[in-house]
Amino acid sequence: MRRILIVGAGQSGLQLALGLQAKGYDVTLMSHRTADEVRSGRIMAPQCLFPTALRHERELGLDFWTARAPRIEGLGVSVAGPEPATGGRTRVVDWLGRLDGCAQSVDRRVKTAGWLDTFAERGGRLVIHAATVSDLDALAGRYDLVLAAVGRGELASLFGHDADRSPPHAAPRRALAVACVHGLGPCPEHPGLDAVRCTLVPGAGELFVVPTLTLTGRADLLLWAGLPDGPLDVFRETTGPGEHLARTLELLERFAPWEYARATEVELTDANATLAAGRHAPTVRHPVARLPSGGLVLGVADTVVADDPVTGQGAGSAAKCAASYLASIVERGERPFDETWMRAAFDRHWESARHTTRWTNAMLGSLPGHVLDLMAAAATHQPVADRLARGVDDPSDFEDFFYDAERAETYVSSVVG
């Protein structure tokens, strides 16, 4: 039986560990927190998995919360107009695109804790320890394959920067602030239908409203993604959850009053339901790291492809990476997991991940005119809205029309007739 060590118990590390466990591998998983510590801790960066990523969970029988989590069937996008001198912003664009299938968001405190318990119950070896480079150096020789699914920190720094694949952003591009709330009213534009709603505030950032399942049941995430030092980047000095929520609502009233109108009765779901985070520069790293003693480590998900969270692709990309690596590991059989194989396994994943990286980087800057034209066309032509929404699930489709003005115009013309 092949022995595999996975360091990191997020979406990718746990999904891969559980998938390998089901295939009969001897898996050791290192997590820096127990399941109970995760459940009782602060909310983590929110996640929303779109249909493809959810399918990977379903194929492994890990979709434990399908019946309880809101079924997200659409993506709504608004573009806020300029702020008038007298207040009261309006929307210059508003549309709702339908997904091909449903998306779902589950609080990572619920999912991570649940999967940690499942891994242990199924006989997996769970080690609670914040692993260091020296730990891996001492352990690597005992395993056929070592994988790091850690995102950032000392272990991530083992993986060198890949200048050819990395975005041209050397500094963080967004500061995130999230509050998980009960009591958000229904959206009048699509009553009875759950959708992720995104408001683009030119020159300031974005607002996301995401139906989710949390520790206390159905809830909604209010997430601001602000340009650093801009008008939405006001959460670093908050003194507690109450002030965090108050600032969230103040920004809603000023920049997205149509969303504020349904948020006047909200309250935090629990005392740990706020988070200010996200100050990490997007980067792509080389997929293989060498330990001081010569052992090799394969990077997983955002250990090596760290996209900005502005497009909400983090958890989905992690799920896709875990699925791709699982297939590569199983197909390898009894042959050694050497450096050549490691690089090939990453390249297989990169064929999909590169599209997410390109799209995310495109959304970080000022949107070009042809993209704004696409947004406007979506407001009056449902096929355009649906295609943009479904591109969130599969960003490779954007290659055909999103990045080039001529192709965008040709596409819209074909829809308009």
CSV table of C-alpha atoms in Angstrom, one decimal:
chain,number,residue,atom,x,y,z
A,1,MET,CA,0.0,0.0,0.0
A,2,ARG,CA,1.5,3.3,-1.0
A,3,ARG,CA,2.0,5.8,1.8
A,4,ILE,CA,1.1,9.5,1.2
A,5,LEU,CA,1.5,12.5,3.5
A,6,ILE,CA,-0.7,15.6,2.9
A,7,VAL,CA,0.0,18.8,4.9
A,8,GLY,CA,-2.9,21.1,5.1
A,9,ALA,CA,-6.6,20.4,5.8
A,10,GLY,CA,-8.4,22.9,3.7
A,11,GLN,CA,-10.7,22.2,0.7
A,12,SER,CA,-7.9,20.6,-1.5
A,13,GLY,CA,-6.0,18.8,1.2
A,14,LEU,CA,-9.1,17.2,2.8
A,15,GLN,CA,-10.8,16.4,-0.5
A,16,LEU,CA,-7.6,14.7,-1.8
A,17,ALA,CA,-7.0,12.9,1.5
A,18,LEU,CA,-10.5,11.5,1.5
A,19,GLY,CA,-10.4,10.6,-2.1
A,20,LEU,CA,-7.1,8.7,-1.7
A,21,GLN,CA,-8.4,7.0,1.4
A,22,ALA,CA,-11.4,5.7,-0.6
A,23,LYS,CA,-9.0,4.3,-3.2
A,24,GLY,CA,-7.1,2.3,-0.6
A,25,TYR,CA,-4.0,4.5,0.0
A,26,ASP,CA,-2.4,4.8,3.4
A,27,VAL,CA,-2.9,8.5,4.0
A,28,THR,CA,-1.5,10.7,6.8
A,29,LEU,CA,-3.1,14.2,7.0
A,30,MET,CA,-1.5,17.0,9.0
A,31,SER,CA,-3.8,19.8,10.3
A,32,HIS,CA,-2.9,22.6,12.6
A,33,ARG,CA,-6.3,22.5,14.2
A,34,THR,CA,-8.7,19.8,15.5
A,35,ALA,CA,-12.3,19.6,14.1
A,36,ASP,CA,-13.7,21.1,17.4
A,37,GLU,CA,-11.2,24.0,17.2
A,38,VAL,CA,-12.3,24.7,13.6
A,39,ARG,CA,-16.0,24.6,14.6
A,40,SER,CA,-15.5,27.0,17.5
A,41,GLY,CA,-13.2,29.3,15.7
A,42,ARG,CA,-13.6,32.4,13.6
A,43,ILE,CA,-15.2,32.3,10.2
A,44,MET,CA,-12.7,31.7,7.4
A,45,ALA,CA,-12.5,33.2,3.9
A,46,PRO,CA,-15.9,32.3,2.4
A,47,GLN,CA,-16.2,29.8,-0.4
A,48,CYS,CA,-18.8,29.1,-3.1
A,49,LEU,CA,-18.5,26.0,-5.2
A,50,PHE,CA,-20.0,26.1,-8.7
A,51,PRO,CA,-21.4,23.0,-10.5
A,52,THR,CA,-18.1,21.5,-11.8
A,53,ALA,CA,-16.4,21.7,-8.3
A,54,LEU,CA,-19.6,20.4,-6.6
A,55,ARG,CA,-19.5,17.4,-9.0
A,56,HIS,CA,-16.1,16.4,-7.8
A,57,GLU,CA,-17.4,16.3,-4.2
A,58,ARG,CA,-20.4,14.4,-5.3
A,59,GLU,CA,-18.4,11.8,-7.1
A,60,LEU,CA,-16.5,11.1,-3.9
A,61,GLY,CA,-19.6,11.0,-1.8
A,62,LEU,CA,-18.5,14.1,0.2
A,63,ASP,CA,-21.5,16.3,-0.6
A,64,PHE,CA,-22.9,15.9,2.9
A,65,TRP,CA,-24.7,19.3,3.0
A,66,THR,CA,-26.4,19.2,-0.4
A,67,ALA,CA,-29.9,19.0,1.1
A,68,ARG,CA,-29.3,21.8,3.6
A,69,ALA,CA,-27.3,24.4,1.8
A,70,PRO,CA,-29.1,27.0,-0.4
A,71,ARG,CA,-29.3,26.0,-4.0
A,72,ILE,CA,-27.7,28.9,-5.8
A,73,GLU,CA,-29.1,28.9,-9.4
A,74,GLY,CA,-27.9,32.3,-10.7
A,75,LEU,CA,-25.4,35.1,-10.7
A,76,GLY,CA,-26.6,38.6,-10.4
A,77,VAL,CA,-24.4,41.5,-11.4
A,78,SER,CA,-24.9,45.2,-10.8
A,79,VAL,CA,-22.7,48.1,-11.7
A,80,ALA,CA,-23.0,51.1,-9.4
A,81,GLY,CA,-23.2,54.5,-11.0
A,82,PRO,CA,-21.3,57.6,-9.8
A,83,GLU,CA,-22.1,58.9,-6.4
A,84,PRO,CA,-24.2,62.0,-6.7
A,85,ALA,CA,-23.6,65.0,-4.5
A,86,THR,CA,-26.9,64.5,-2.7
A,87,GLY,CA,-26.3,60.7,-2.1
A,88,GLY,CA,-28.4,57.8,-3.3
A,89,ARG,CA,-26.4,55.8,-5.9
A,90,THR,CA,-28.3,54.0,-8.6
A,91,ARG,CA,-27.4,51.0,-10.8
A,92,VAL,CA,-26.4,51.7,-14.3
A,93,VAL,CA,-26.3,47.9,-15.1
A,94,ASP,CA,-28.2,45.1,-13.6
A,95,TRP,CA,-28.8,41.5,-14.7
A,96,LEU,CA,-29.2,37.9,-13.6
A,97,GLY,CA,-27.6,35.0,-15.4
A,98,ARG,CA,-28.7,31.4,-14.9
A,99,LEU,CA,-26.2,28.7,-14.0
A,100,ASP,CA,-26.1,25.3,-15.7
A,101,GLY,CA,-26.8,23.4,-12.5
A,102,CYS,CA,-26.5,24.9,-9.0
A,103,ALA,CA,-23.8,26.3,-6.8
A,104,GLN,CA,-23.6,26.0,-3.1
A,105,SER,CA,-21.7,27.7,-0.3
A,106,VAL,CA,-21.0,26.0,3.0
A,107,ASP,CA,-19.2,27.7,5.9
A,108,ARG,CA,-15.7,26.3,6.1
A,109,ARG,CA,-16.1,25.8,9.8
A,110,VAL,CA,-18.9,23.3,9.0
A,111,LYS,CA,-17.2,21.6,6.0
A,112,THR,CA,-13.7,21.4,7.3
A,113,ALA,CA,-14.7,20.1,10.7
A,114,GLY,CA,-17.1,17.6,9.1
A,115,TRP,CA,-14.5,16.3,6.7
A,116,LEU,CA,-11.8,16.0,9.4
A,117,ASP,CA,-14.2,13.9,11.5
A,118,THR,CA,-15.0,11.7,8.5
A,119,PHE,CA,-11.3,11.2,7.6
A,120,ALA,CA,-10.6,10.1,11.2
A,121,GLU,CA,-13.7,7.9,11.4
A,122,ARG,CA,-12.7,6.1,8.2
A,123,GLY,CA,-9.3,5.2,9.7
A,124,GLY,CA,-7.1,7.9,8.4
A,125,ARG,CA,-4.1,9.0,10.3
A,126,LEU,CA,-4.7,12.5,11.5
A,127,VAL,CA,-1.8,14.5,13.0
A,128,ILE,CA,-2.6,17.8,14.7
A,129,HIS,CA,0.5,19.8,14.2
A,130,ALA,CA,1.5,23.0,12.4
A,131,ALA,CA,4.2,21.4,10.2
A,132,THR,CA,7.4,23.2,9.5
A,133,VAL,CA,10.1,22.6,6.8
A,134,SER,CA,12.2,20.7,9.3
A,135,ASP,CA,9.2,18.5,10.1
A,136,LEU,CA,8.8,17.6,6.5
A,137,ASP,CA,12.5,17.1,6.1
A,138,ALA,CA,12.4,14.5,8.8
A,139,LEU,CA,9.3,12.8,7.6
A,140,ALA,CA,9.6,12.8,3.8
A,141,GLY,CA,11.6,9.6,3.6
A,142,ARG,CA,8.8,7.6,5.2
A,143,TYR,CA,6.4,8.3,2.4
A,144,ASP,CA,6.0,7.6,-1.3
A,145,LEU,CA,4.6,11.1,-1.9
A,146,VAL,CA,4.5,14.3,0.1
A,147,LEU,CA,2.0,17.1,-0.8
A,148,ALA,CA,1.7,20.6,0.7
A,149,ALA,CA,-1.8,22.2,0.6
A,150,VAL,CA,-1.0,25.1,2.8
A,151,GLY,CA,-1.6,28.3,0.8
A,152,ARG,CA,0.9,30.5,2.6
A,153,GLY,CA,3.5,30.6,5.3
A,154,GLU,CA,6.8,28.8,5.7
A,155,LEU,CA,6.0,25.8,3.7
A,156,ALA,CA,4.5,27.8,0.8
A,157,SER,CA,7.8,29.8,0.7
A,158,LEU,CA,9.6,26.6,-0.3
A,159,PHE,CA,8.0,26.9,-3.7
A,160,GLY,CA,9.8,29.4,-6.0
A,161,HIS,CA,8.0,32.2,-7.8
A,162,ASP,CA,7.1,31.4,-11.4
A,163,ALA,CA,7.6,34.7,-13.2
A,164,ASP,CA,6.3,33.4,-16.6
A,165,ARG,CA,3.0,32.2,-15.2
A,166,SER,CA,2.4,34.8,-12.5
A,167,PRO,CA,0.2,37.9,-12.9
A,168,PRO,CA,1.9,41.3,-13.2
A,169,HIS,CA,0.6,42.3,-9.7
A,170,ALA,CA,3.4,42.5,-7.1
A,171,ALA,CA,1.2,43.8,-4.3
A,172,PRO,CA,-2.2,42.8,-2.9
A,173,ARG,CA,-5.0,43.9,-5.0
A,174,ARG,CA,-8.0,43.5,-2.7
A,175,ALA,CA,-8.7,43.7,1.0
A,176,LEU,CA,-11.6,41.4,2.1
A,177,ALA,CA,-14.1,41.9,4.8
A,178,VAL,CA,-16.9,39.4,5.4
A,179,ALA,CA,-19.9,39.2,7.8
A,180,CYS,CA,-22.1,36.2,8.0
A,181,VAL,CA,-25.7,37.3,8.9
A,182,HIS,CA,-29.2,36.1,9.5
A,183,GLY,CA,-32.2,38.2,8.6
A,184,LEU,CA,-31.3,39.4,5.1
A,185,GLY,CA,-34.5,40.0,3.1
A,186,PRO,CA,-35.4,38.5,-0.2
A,187,CYS,CA,-34.0,40.0,-3.4
A,188,PRO,CA,-36.9,41.8,-5.1
A,189,GLU,CA,-35.4,41.3,-8.6
A,190,HIS,CA,-35.7,37.5,-8.3
A,191,PRO,CA,-37.9,36.4,-5.4
A,192,GLY,CA,-37.7,32.8,-4.6
A,193,LEU,CA,-34.5,32.2,-6.4
A,194,ASP,CA,-31.1,32.1,-4.6
A,195,ALA,CA,-28.3,33.8,-6.4
A,196,VAL,CA,-24.8,35.1,-5.8
A,197,ARG,CA,-25.1,38.9,-6.2
A,198,CYS,CA,-22.1,41.0,-7.2
A,199,THR,CA,-22.1,44.8,-7.2
A,200,LEU,CA,-19.1,46.4,-9.1
A,201,VAL,CA,-18.2,49.8,-7.7
A,202,PRO,CA,-15.8,51.3,-10.2
A,203,GLY,CA,-12.7,52.7,-8.6
A,204,ALA,CA,-13.5,51.2,-5.1
A,205,GLY,CA,-14.0,47.4,-5.4
A,206,GLU,CA,-16.9,44.9,-5.2
A,207,LEU,CA,-19.7,43.7,-3.0
A,208,PHE,CA,-20.7,40.0,-2.9
A,209,VAL,CA,-23.8,38.7,-1.3
A,210,VAL,CA,-23.8,34.9,-1.1
A,211,PRO,CA,-26.5,32.6,0.4
A,212,THR,CA,-24.7,30.1,2.6
A,213,LEU,CA,-25.1,27.3,5.2
A,214,THR,CA,-23.4,28.1,8.5
A,215,LEU,CA,-23.3,26.6,12.0
A,216,THR,CA,-26.7,28.0,12.8
A,217,GLY,CA,-28.4,27.1,9.5
A,218,ARG,CA,-29.3,29.2,6.4
A,219,ALA,CA,-27.5,32.6,6.3
A,220,ASP,CA,-26.0,35.1,3.9
A,221,LEU,CA,-22.4,36.4,3.5
A,222,LEU,CA,-21.9,40.1,3.0
A,223,LEU,CA,-18.4,40.4,1.5
A,224,TRP,CA,-16.6,43.6,0.6
A,225,ALA,CA,-13.5,43.3,-1.7
A,226,GLY,CA,-12.0,46.8,-1.6
A,227,LEU,CA,-9.0,48.3,-3.4
A,228,PRO,CA,-6.3,48.7,-0.7
A,229,ASP,CA,-6.5,52.1,0.9
A,230,GLY,CA,-9.7,52.9,-1.0
A,231,PRO,CA,-13.1,53.8,0.4
A,232,LEU,CA,-14.0,50.2,1.0
A,233,ASP,CA,-10.8,49.4,2.9
A,234,VAL,CA,-12.0,50.5,6.3
A,235,PHE,CA,-12.0,47.3,8.4
A,236,ARG,CA,-8.4,47.0,9.7
A,237,GLU,CA,-9.1,49.1,12.8
A,238,THR,CA,-12.5,47.6,13.8
A,239,THR,CA,-12.7,46.8,17.5
A,240,GLY,CA,-15.1,43.9,17.4
A,241,PRO,CA,-17.8,42.1,15.5
A,242,GLY,CA,-20.5,44.7,16.2
A,243,GLU,CA,-18.4,47.5,14.7
A,244,HIS,CA,-17.5,45.3,11.8
A,245,LEU,CA,-21.1,44.7,11.0
A,246,ALA,CA,-21.9,48.4,11.4
A,247,ARG,CA,-19.2,49.4,8.9
A,248,THR,CA,-20.5,46.7,6.5
A,249,LEU,CA,-24.0,48.2,6.6
A,250,GLU,CA,-22.7,51.8,6.3
A,251,LEU,CA,-20.9,50.8,3.1
A,252,LEU,CA,-24.0,49.1,1.8
A,253,GLU,CA,-26.1,52.2,2.4
A,254,ARG,CA,-23.6,54.4,0.6
A,255,PHE,CA,-22.4,52.2,-2.3
A,256,ALA,CA,-25.2,49.7,-2.8
A,257,PRO,CA,-28.5,51.1,-1.4
A,258,TRP,CA,-30.5,48.4,-3.3
A,259,GLU,CA,-28.8,45.8,-1.2
A,260,TYR,CA,-29.0,47.8,2.0
A,261,ALA,CA,-32.8,48.0,1.6
A,262,ARG,CA,-33.0,44.3,2.5
A,263,ALA,CA,-30.3,44.3,5.1
A,264,THR,CA,-31.8,46.7,7.7
A,265,GLU,CA,-32.8,43.8,10.0
A,266,VAL,CA,-29.7,41.6,9.8
A,267,GLU,CA,-27.7,40.3,12.8
A,268,LEU,CA,-24.5,38.3,13.0
A,269,THR,CA,-25.0,34.5,13.0
A,270,ASP,CA,-22.5,34.1,15.9
A,271,ALA,CA,-19.7,35.9,17.8
A,272,ASN,CA,-17.1,34.7,15.3
A,273,ALA,CA,-19.0,35.5,12.1
A,274,THR,CA,-16.7,38.4,10.9
A,275,LEU,CA,-13.3,38.4,9.2
A,276,ALA,CA,-11.1,41.0,7.7
A,277,ALA,CA,-8.5,39.4,5.4
A,278,GLY,CA,-7.4,38.9,1.8
A,279,ARG,CA,-4.2,41.0,1.6
A,280,HIS,CA,-2.2,38.6,-0.4
A,281,ALA,CA,-0.6,39.3,-3.8
A,282,PRO,CA,-1.7,36.8,-6.5
A,283,THR,CA,1.1,34.6,-7.7
A,284,VAL,CA,2.0,31.3,-9.4
A,285,ARG,CA,4.8,29.3,-7.9
A,286,HIS,CA,6.8,26.4,-9.3
A,287,PRO,CA,5.0,23.1,-8.3
A,288,VAL,CA,7.9,21.1,-6.9
A,289,ALA,CA,10.0,22.1,-3.9
A,290,ARG,CA,13.1,20.4,-2.7
A,291,LEU,CA,13.7,19.9,1.1
A,292,PRO,CA,17.1,20.5,2.6
A,293,SER,CA,17.8,16.8,2.6
A,294,GLY,CA,16.8,16.4,-1.0
A,295,GLY,CA,13.3,15.2,-0.6
A,296,LEU,CA,10.6,16.5,-3.0
A,297,VAL,CA,7.2,18.1,-2.1
A,298,LEU,CA,4.4,18.6,-4.6
A,299,GLY,CA,2.4,21.8,-4.1
A,300,VAL,CA,-1.4,21.7,-4.1
A,301,ALA,CA,-4.0,24.3,-5.1
A,302,ASP,CA,-3.2,27.8,-3.8
A,303,THR,CA,0.2,26.7,-2.5
A,304,VAL,CA,1.2,27.0,-6.1
A,305,VAL,CA,-1.6,28.9,-7.8
A,306,ALA,CA,-2.7,31.7,-5.5
A,307,ASP,CA,-5.3,33.8,-7.3
A,308,ASP,CA,-6.9,36.9,-5.8
A,309,PRO,CA,-10.2,36.0,-4.2
A,310,VAL,CA,-12.1,38.7,-6.1
A,311,THR,CA,-13.7,36.2,-8.5
A,312,GLY,CA,-14.6,33.7,-5.8
A,313,GLN,CA,-12.7,30.9,-7.4
A,314,GLY,CA,-10.5,29.8,-4.5
A,315,ALA,CA,-12.5,26.8,-3.2
A,316,GLY,CA,-13.6,25.7,-6.7
A,317,SER,CA,-10.0,25.8,-8.0
A,318,ALA,CA,-8.9,23.8,-4.9
A,319,ALA,CA,-11.6,21.2,-5.6
A,320,LYS,CA,-10.5,21.0,-9.3
A,321,CYS,CA,-6.9,20.6,-8.3
A,322,ALA,CA,-7.6,17.9,-5.8
A,323,ALA,CA,-9.6,16.0,-8.4
A,324,SER,CA,-6.9,16.3,-11.0
A,325,TYR,CA,-4.1,15.2,-8.6
A,326,LEU,CA,-6.2,12.3,-7.5
A,327,ALA,CA,-6.6,11.1,-11.1
A,328,SER,CA,-2.8,11.5,-11.7
A,329,ILE,CA,-1.9,9.6,-8.5
A,330,VAL,CA,-4.2,6.7,-9.2
A,331,GLU,CA,-3.0,6.5,-12.8
A,332,ARG,CA,0.6,6.3,-11.7
A,333,GLY,CA,0.0,2.9,-10.1
A,334,GLU,CA,3.2,1.5,-8.5
A,335,ARG,CA,5.6,3.7,-10.4
A,336,PRO,CA,7.7,6.2,-8.4
A,337,PHE,CA,6.3,9.8,-7.8
A,338,ASP,CA,9.5,11.4,-9.2
A,339,GLU,CA,10.0,15.0,-10.1
A,340,THR,CA,9.1,14.4,-13.8
A,341,TRP,CA,5.7,13.0,-12.7
A,342,MET,CA,5.1,15.8,-10.2
A,343,ARG,CA,5.6,18.4,-12.9
A,344,ALA,CA,3.4,16.5,-15.3
A,345,ALA,CA,0.6,16.3,-12.6
A,346,PHE,CA,0.8,20.0,-12.1
A,347,ASP,CA,0.8,20.8,-15.9
A,348,ARG,CA,-2.4,18.7,-16.2
A,349,HIS,CA,-4.1,20.8,-13.5
A,350,TRP,CA,-2.7,24.0,-15.0
A,351,GLU,CA,-4.5,23.4,-18.3
A,352,SER,CA,-7.7,24.3,-16.4
A,353,ALA,CA,-6.2,26.6,-13.7
A,354,ARG,CA,-4.6,28.9,-16.2
A,355,HIS,CA,-8.0,30.1,-17.4
A,356,THR,CA,-9.1,30.9,-13.9
A,357,THR,CA,-5.9,32.8,-13.3
A,358,ARG,CA,-6.2,34.8,-16.5
A,359,TRP,CA,-9.8,35.8,-15.8
A,360,THR,CA,-9.2,36.7,-12.2
A,361,ASN,CA,-6.3,38.9,-13.2
A,362,ALA,CA,-8.4,40.6,-15.8
A,363,MET,CA,-11.0,41.5,-13.2
A,364,LEU,CA,-8.5,43.1,-10.9
A,365,GLY,CA,-7.8,46.2,-13.0
A,366,SER,CA,-10.1,48.8,-14.6
A,367,LEU,CA,-12.5,46.9,-16.8
A,368,PRO,CA,-12.0,47.8,-20.5
A,369,GLY,CA,-14.8,49.2,-22.6
A,370,HIS,CA,-15.7,46.0,-24.4
A,371,VAL,CA,-16.1,44.2,-21.0
A,372,LEU,CA,-18.4,47.0,-19.8
A,373,ASP,CA,-20.3,46.6,-23.1
A,374,LEU,CA,-20.7,42.9,-22.4
A,375,MET,CA,-22.1,43.7,-19.0
A,376,ALA,CA,-24.5,46.1,-20.6
A,377,ALA,CA,-25.6,43.6,-23.2
A,378,ALA,CA,-26.3,41.0,-20.5
A,379,ALA,CA,-28.9,43.4,-19.0
A,380,THR,CA,-31.0,43.2,-22.2
A,381,HIS,CA,-30.1,39.8,-23.7
A,382,GLN,CA,-30.5,36.8,-21.5
A,383,PRO,CA,-28.1,34.5,-23.4
A,384,VAL,CA,-25.3,36.9,-22.7
A,385,ALA,CA,-26.1,37.0,-19.0
A,386,ASP,CA,-26.3,33.2,-18.9
A,387,ARG,CA,-23.0,32.8,-20.6
A,388,LEU,CA,-21.2,35.2,-18.3
A,389,ALA,CA,-22.7,33.5,-15.3
A,390,ARG,CA,-21.7,30.0,-16.5
A,391,GLY,CA,-18.2,31.2,-17.2
A,392,VAL,CA,-17.7,31.6,-13.5
A,393,ASP,CA,-18.0,27.8,-13.3
A,394,ASP,CA,-15.8,27.2,-16.4
A,395,PRO,CA,-13.6,30.3,-17.1
A,396,SER,CA,-12.1,28.6,-20.2
A,397,ASP,CA,-15.1,29.8,-22.1
A,398,PHE,CA,-14.0,33.4,-21.6
A,399,GLU,CA,-11.1,32.7,-24.1
A,400,ASP,CA,-13.6,32.9,-26.9
A,401,PHE,CA,-15.0,36.4,-26.3
A,402,PHE,CA,-14.1,38.1,-23.0
A,403,TYR,CA,-10.5,39.4,-23.5
A,404,ASP,CA,-10.7,40.8,-27.1
A,405,ALA,CA,-12.8,43.7,-28.1
A,406,GLU,CA,-13.4,42.4,-31.7
A,407,ARG,CA,-14.4,39.0,-30.5
A,408,ALA,CA,-16.7,40.5,-27.8
A,409,GLU,CA,-18.4,42.6,-30.4
A,410,THR,CA,-18.8,39.6,-32.8
A,411,TYR,CA,-20.3,37.5,-30.0
A,412,VAL,CA,-22.8,40.2,-29.0
A,413,SER,CA,-23.8,40.8,-32.6
A,414,SER,CA,-24.5,37.1,-33.0
A,415,VAL,CA,-26.9,37.2,-30.1
A,416,VAL,CA,-28.6,40.4,-30.9
A,417,GLY,CA,-29.0,39.4,-34.6
